[in-house]
Structure formats: C-alpha cells, structure tokens
PDB file of N, CA and C in Angstrom:
ATOM      1  N   MET A  28     -60.450   1.413  31.291  1.00 79.00           N
ATOM      2  CA  MET A  28     -61.070   2.677  31.218  1.00 79.00           C
ATOM      3  C   MET A  28     -60.021   3.752  31.461  1.00 79.00           C
ATOM      4  N   PHE A  29     -60.279   4.927  30.898  1.00 81.00           N
ATOM      5  CA  PHE A  29     -59.404   6.047  31.085  1.00 81.00           C
ATOM      6  C   PHE A  29     -60.204   7.246  31.507  1.00 81.00           C
ATOM      7  N   GLU A  30     -59.583   8.215  32.100  1.00 93.00           N
ATOM      8  CA  GLU A  30     -60.272   9.425  32.496  1.00 93.00           C
ATOM      9  C   GLU A  30     -60.008  10.502  31.463  1.00 93.00           C
ATOM     10  N   PRO A  31     -61.101  10.993  30.826  1.00 94.00           N
ATOM     11  CA  PRO A  31     -60.952  11.984  29.770  1.00 94.00           C
ATOM     12  C   PRO A  31     -60.155  13.249  30.217  1.00 94.00           C
ATOM     13  N   GLU A  32     -60.424  13.735  31.398  1.00 95.00           N
ATOM     14  CA  GLU A  32     -59.742  14.955  31.872  1.00 95.00           C
ATOM     15  C   GLU A  32     -58.249  14.714  31.988  1.00 95.00           C
ATOM     16  N   LYS A  33     -57.865  13.554  32.497  1.00 95.00           N
ATOM     17  CA  LYS A  33     -56.434  13.239  32.633  1.00 95.00           C
ATOM     18  C   LYS A  33     -55.802  13.124  31.289  1.00 95.00           C
ATOM     19  N   MET A  34     -56.434  12.494  30.314  1.00 95.00           N
ATOM     20  CA  MET A  34     -55.877  12.362  29.014  1.00 95.00           C
ATOM     21  C   MET A  34     -55.785  13.726  28.309  1.00 95.00           C
ATOM     22  N   LYS A  35     -56.760  14.588  28.514  1.00 96.00           N
ATOM     23  CA  LYS A  35     -56.749  15.924  27.937  1.00 96.00           C
ATOM     24  C   LYS A  35     -55.597  16.705  28.485  1.00 96.00           C
ATOM     25  N   SER A  36     -55.327  16.590  29.795  1.00 96.00           N
ATOM     26  CA  SER A  36     -54.236  17.267  30.453  1.00 96.00           C
ATOM     27  C   SER A  36     -52.917  16.780  29.862  1.00 96.00           C
ATOM     28  N   LYS A  37     -52.724  15.462  29.694  1.00 96.00           N
ATOM     29  CA  LYS A  37     -51.490  14.920  29.134  1.00 96.00           C
ATOM     30  C   LYS A  37     -51.341  15.372  27.705  1.00 96.00           C
ATOM     31  N   GLY A  38     -52.403  15.425  26.945  1.00 96.00           N
ATOM     32  CA  GLY A  38     -52.350  15.859  25.577  1.00 96.00           C
ATOM     33  C   GLY A  38     -51.892  17.318  25.457  1.00 96.00           C
ATOM     34  N   LEU A  39     -52.453  18.179  26.335  1.00 97.00           N
ATOM     35  CA  LEU A  39     -52.053  19.607  26.337  1.00 97.00           C
ATOM     36  C   LEU A  39     -50.578  19.760  26.733  1.00 97.00           C
ATOM     37  N   LYS A  40     -50.135  18.962  27.689  1.00 98.00           N
ATOM     38  CA  LYS A  40     -48.706  19.006  28.094  1.00 98.00           C
ATOM     39  C   LYS A  40     -47.788  18.607  26.908  1.00 98.00           C
ATOM     40  N   LEU A  41     -48.138  17.587  26.221  1.00 98.00           N
ATOM     41  CA  LEU A  41     -47.361  17.114  25.079  1.00 98.00           C
ATOM     42  C   LEU A  41     -47.341  18.162  23.979  1.00 98.00           C
ATOM     43  N   GLU A  42     -48.504  18.808  23.773  1.00 98.00           N
ATOM     44  CA  GLU A  42     -48.585  19.822  22.765  1.00 98.00           C
ATOM     45  C   GLU A  42     -47.700  21.037  23.101  1.00 98.00           C
ATOM     46  N   ARG A  43     -47.655  21.452  24.350  1.00 98.00           N
ATOM     47  CA  ARG A  43     -46.812  22.525  24.751  1.00 98.00           C
ATOM     48  C   ARG A  43     -45.346  22.154  24.572  1.00 98.00           C
ATOM     49  N   MET A  44     -44.986  20.919  24.923  1.00 98.00           N
ATOM     50  CA  MET A  44     -43.596  20.471  24.731  1.00 98.00           C
ATOM     51  C   MET A  44     -43.194  20.517  23.270  1.00 98.00           C
ATOM     52  N   ALA A  45     -44.105  20.052  22.390  1.00 98.00           N
ATOM     53  CA  ALA A  45     -43.849  20.038  20.964  1.00 98.00           C
ATOM     54  C   ALA A  45     -43.696  21.413  20.421  1.00 98.00           C
ATOM     55  N   ASN A  46     -44.529  22.330  20.910  1.00 98.00           N
ATOM     56  CA  ASN A  46     -44.377  23.733  20.435  1.00 98.00           C
ATOM     57  C   ASN A  46     -43.078  24.349  20.908  1.00 98.00           C
ATOM     58  N   ARG A  47     -42.631  24.082  22.129  1.00 98.00           N
ATOM     59  CA  ARG A  47     -41.373  24.607  22.606  1.00 98.00           C
ATOM     60  C   ARG A  47     -40.237  24.087  21.729  1.00 98.00           C
ATOM     61  N   LEU A  48     -40.260  22.804  21.411  1.00 97.00           N
ATOM     62  CA  LEU A  48     -39.240  22.209  20.598  1.00 97.00           C
ATOM     63  C   LEU A  48     -39.222  22.811  19.219  1.00 97.00           C
ATOM     64  N   SER A  49     -40.396  23.004  18.639  1.00 96.00           N
ATOM     65  CA  SER A  49     -40.551  23.592  17.308  1.00 96.00           C
ATOM     66  C   SER A  49     -39.971  25.016  17.334  1.00 96.00           C
ATOM     67  N   ASN A  50     -40.295  25.773  18.333  1.00 96.00           N
ATOM     68  CA  ASN A  50     -39.798  27.168  18.441  1.00 96.00           C
ATOM     69  C   ASN A  50     -38.302  27.195  18.593  1.00 96.00           C
ATOM     70  N   ALA A  51     -37.696  26.264  19.352  1.00 95.00           N
ATOM     71  CA  ALA A  51     -36.260  26.199  19.522  1.00 95.00           C
ATOM     72  C   ALA A  51     -35.559  25.851  18.198  1.00 95.00           C
ATOM     73  N   ILE A  52     -36.145  24.937  17.450  1.00 93.00           N
ATOM     74  CA  ILE A  52     -35.601  24.563  16.142  1.00 93.00           C
ATOM     75  C   ILE A  52     -35.679  25.740  15.185  1.00 93.00           C
ATOM     76  N   GLU A  53     -36.825  26.412  15.188  1.00 92.00           N
ATOM     77  CA  GLU A  53     -36.969  27.583  14.309  1.00 92.00           C
ATOM     78  C   GLU A  53     -35.996  28.682  14.665  1.00 92.00           C
ATOM     79  N   LYS A  54     -35.810  28.930  15.948  1.00 91.00           N
ATOM     80  CA  LYS A  54     -34.854  29.955  16.376  1.00 91.00           C
ATOM     81  C   LYS A  54     -33.421  29.571  15.942  1.00 91.00           C
ATOM     82  N   ALA A  55     -33.067  28.301  16.099  1.00 88.00           N
ATOM     83  CA  ALA A  55     -31.731  27.844  15.649  1.00 88.00           C
ATOM     84  C   ALA A  55     -31.537  27.969  14.158  1.00 88.00           C
ATOM     85  N   ASN A  56     -32.587  27.795  13.388  1.00 87.00           N
ATOM     86  CA  ASN A  56     -32.476  27.901  11.959  1.00 87.00           C
ATOM     87  C   ASN A  56     -32.230  29.335  11.508  1.00 87.00           C
ATOM     88  N   HIS A  57     -32.659  30.308  12.312  1.00 86.00           N
ATOM     89  CA  HIS A  57     -32.505  31.742  11.943  1.00 86.00           C
ATOM     90  C   HIS A  57     -31.334  32.368  12.633  1.00 86.00           C
ATOM     91  N   ASN A  58     -30.518  31.604  13.285  1.00 79.00           N
ATOM     92  CA  ASN A  58     -29.366  32.112  13.974  1.00 79.00           C
ATOM     93  C   ASN A  58     -28.054  31.760  13.267  1.00 79.00           C
ATOM     94  N   TYR A  59     -27.620  32.617  12.391  1.00 76.00           N
ATOM     95  CA  TYR A  59     -26.428  32.342  11.625  1.00 76.00           C
ATOM     96  C   TYR A  59     -25.676  33.648  11.340  1.00 76.00           C
ATOM     97  N   GLU A  60     -24.429  33.561  11.105  1.00 78.00           N
ATOM     98  CA  GLU A  60     -23.559  34.690  10.781  1.00 78.00           C
ATOM     99  C   GLU A  60     -22.691  34.337   9.582  1.00 78.00           C
ATOM    100  N   ILE A  61     -22.489  35.323   8.724  1.00 77.00           N
ATOM    101  CA  ILE A  61     -21.671  35.140   7.574  1.00 77.00           C
ATOM    102  C   ILE A  61     -20.578  36.202   7.569  1.00 77.00           C
ATOM    103  N   GLU A  62     -19.326  35.849   7.474  1.00 81.00           N
ATOM    104  CA  GLU A  62     -18.266  36.805   7.421  1.00 81.00           C
ATOM    105  C   GLU A  62     -18.219  37.403   6.011  1.00 81.00           C
ATOM    106  N   PHE A  63     -18.302  38.739   5.908  1.00 82.00           N
ATOM    107  CA  PHE A  63     -18.254  39.385   4.617  1.00 82.00           C
ATOM    108  C   PHE A  63     -17.528  40.720   4.821  1.00 82.00           C
ATOM    109  N   GLU A  64     -16.217  40.768   4.472  1.00 83.00           N
ATOM    110  CA  GLU A  64     -15.362  41.903   4.762  1.00 83.00           C
ATOM    111  C   GLU A  64     -15.877  43.189   4.143  1.00 83.00           C
ATOM    112  N   ALA A  65     -16.404  43.122   2.920  1.00 83.00           N
ATOM    113  CA  ALA A  65     -16.856  44.328   2.224  1.00 83.00           C
ATOM    114  C   ALA A  65     -18.055  44.980   2.881  1.00 83.00           C
ATOM    115  N   ALA A  66     -18.747  44.289   3.797  1.00 78.00           N
ATOM    116  CA  ALA A  66     -19.917  44.827   4.437  1.00 78.00           C
ATOM    117  C   ALA A  66     -19.539  45.871   5.475  1.00 78.00           C
ATOM    118  N   ASN A  67     -18.296  45.918   5.910  1.00 79.00           N
ATOM    119  CA  ASN A  67     -17.913  46.902   6.950  1.00 79.00           C
ATOM    120  C   ASN A  67     -18.100  48.358   6.498  1.00 79.00           C
ATOM    121  N   LYS A  68     -17.949  48.636   5.256  1.00 79.00           N
ATOM    122  CA  LYS A  68     -18.155  50.029   4.754  1.00 79.00           C
ATOM    123  C   LYS A  68     -19.645  50.417   4.754  1.00 79.00           C
ATOM    124  N   TYR A  69     -20.543  49.476   4.876  1.00 78.00           N
ATOM    125  CA  TYR A  69     -21.941  49.765   4.870  1.00 78.00           C
ATOM    126  C   TYR A  69     -22.538  49.777   6.286  1.00 78.00           C
ATOM    127  N   LEU A  70     -21.756  49.331   7.252  1.00 74.00           N
ATOM    128  CA  LEU A  70     -22.246  49.248   8.608  1.00 74.00           C
ATOM    129  C   LEU A  70     -21.928  50.515   9.465  1.00 74.00           C
TER     130      LEU A  70
END
C-alpha cells in the first residue's frame, strides 16, 4: 500500500525539479554571443 498524499508530494517535488532543469536548459540555449566587427558603428 502507498499513501496518496506522500506520492502527491513526491510527484510535485519531481515536477518542480524538472521545471528548474528545463528553465536552465532554455536559458543556456538563449545565452550566446557572436563577434561582428561591423556592428560597432551601430551600437
């Protein structure tokens, strides 16, 4: 037998961990720099 409340709590904890990992991956995917010398005249 298992306790539904305990399983719900574990499920929510795993969901939060998965969301944090997903957010970290998404942030890393959007963090990039490209060197482009001609851009200096526009900045």
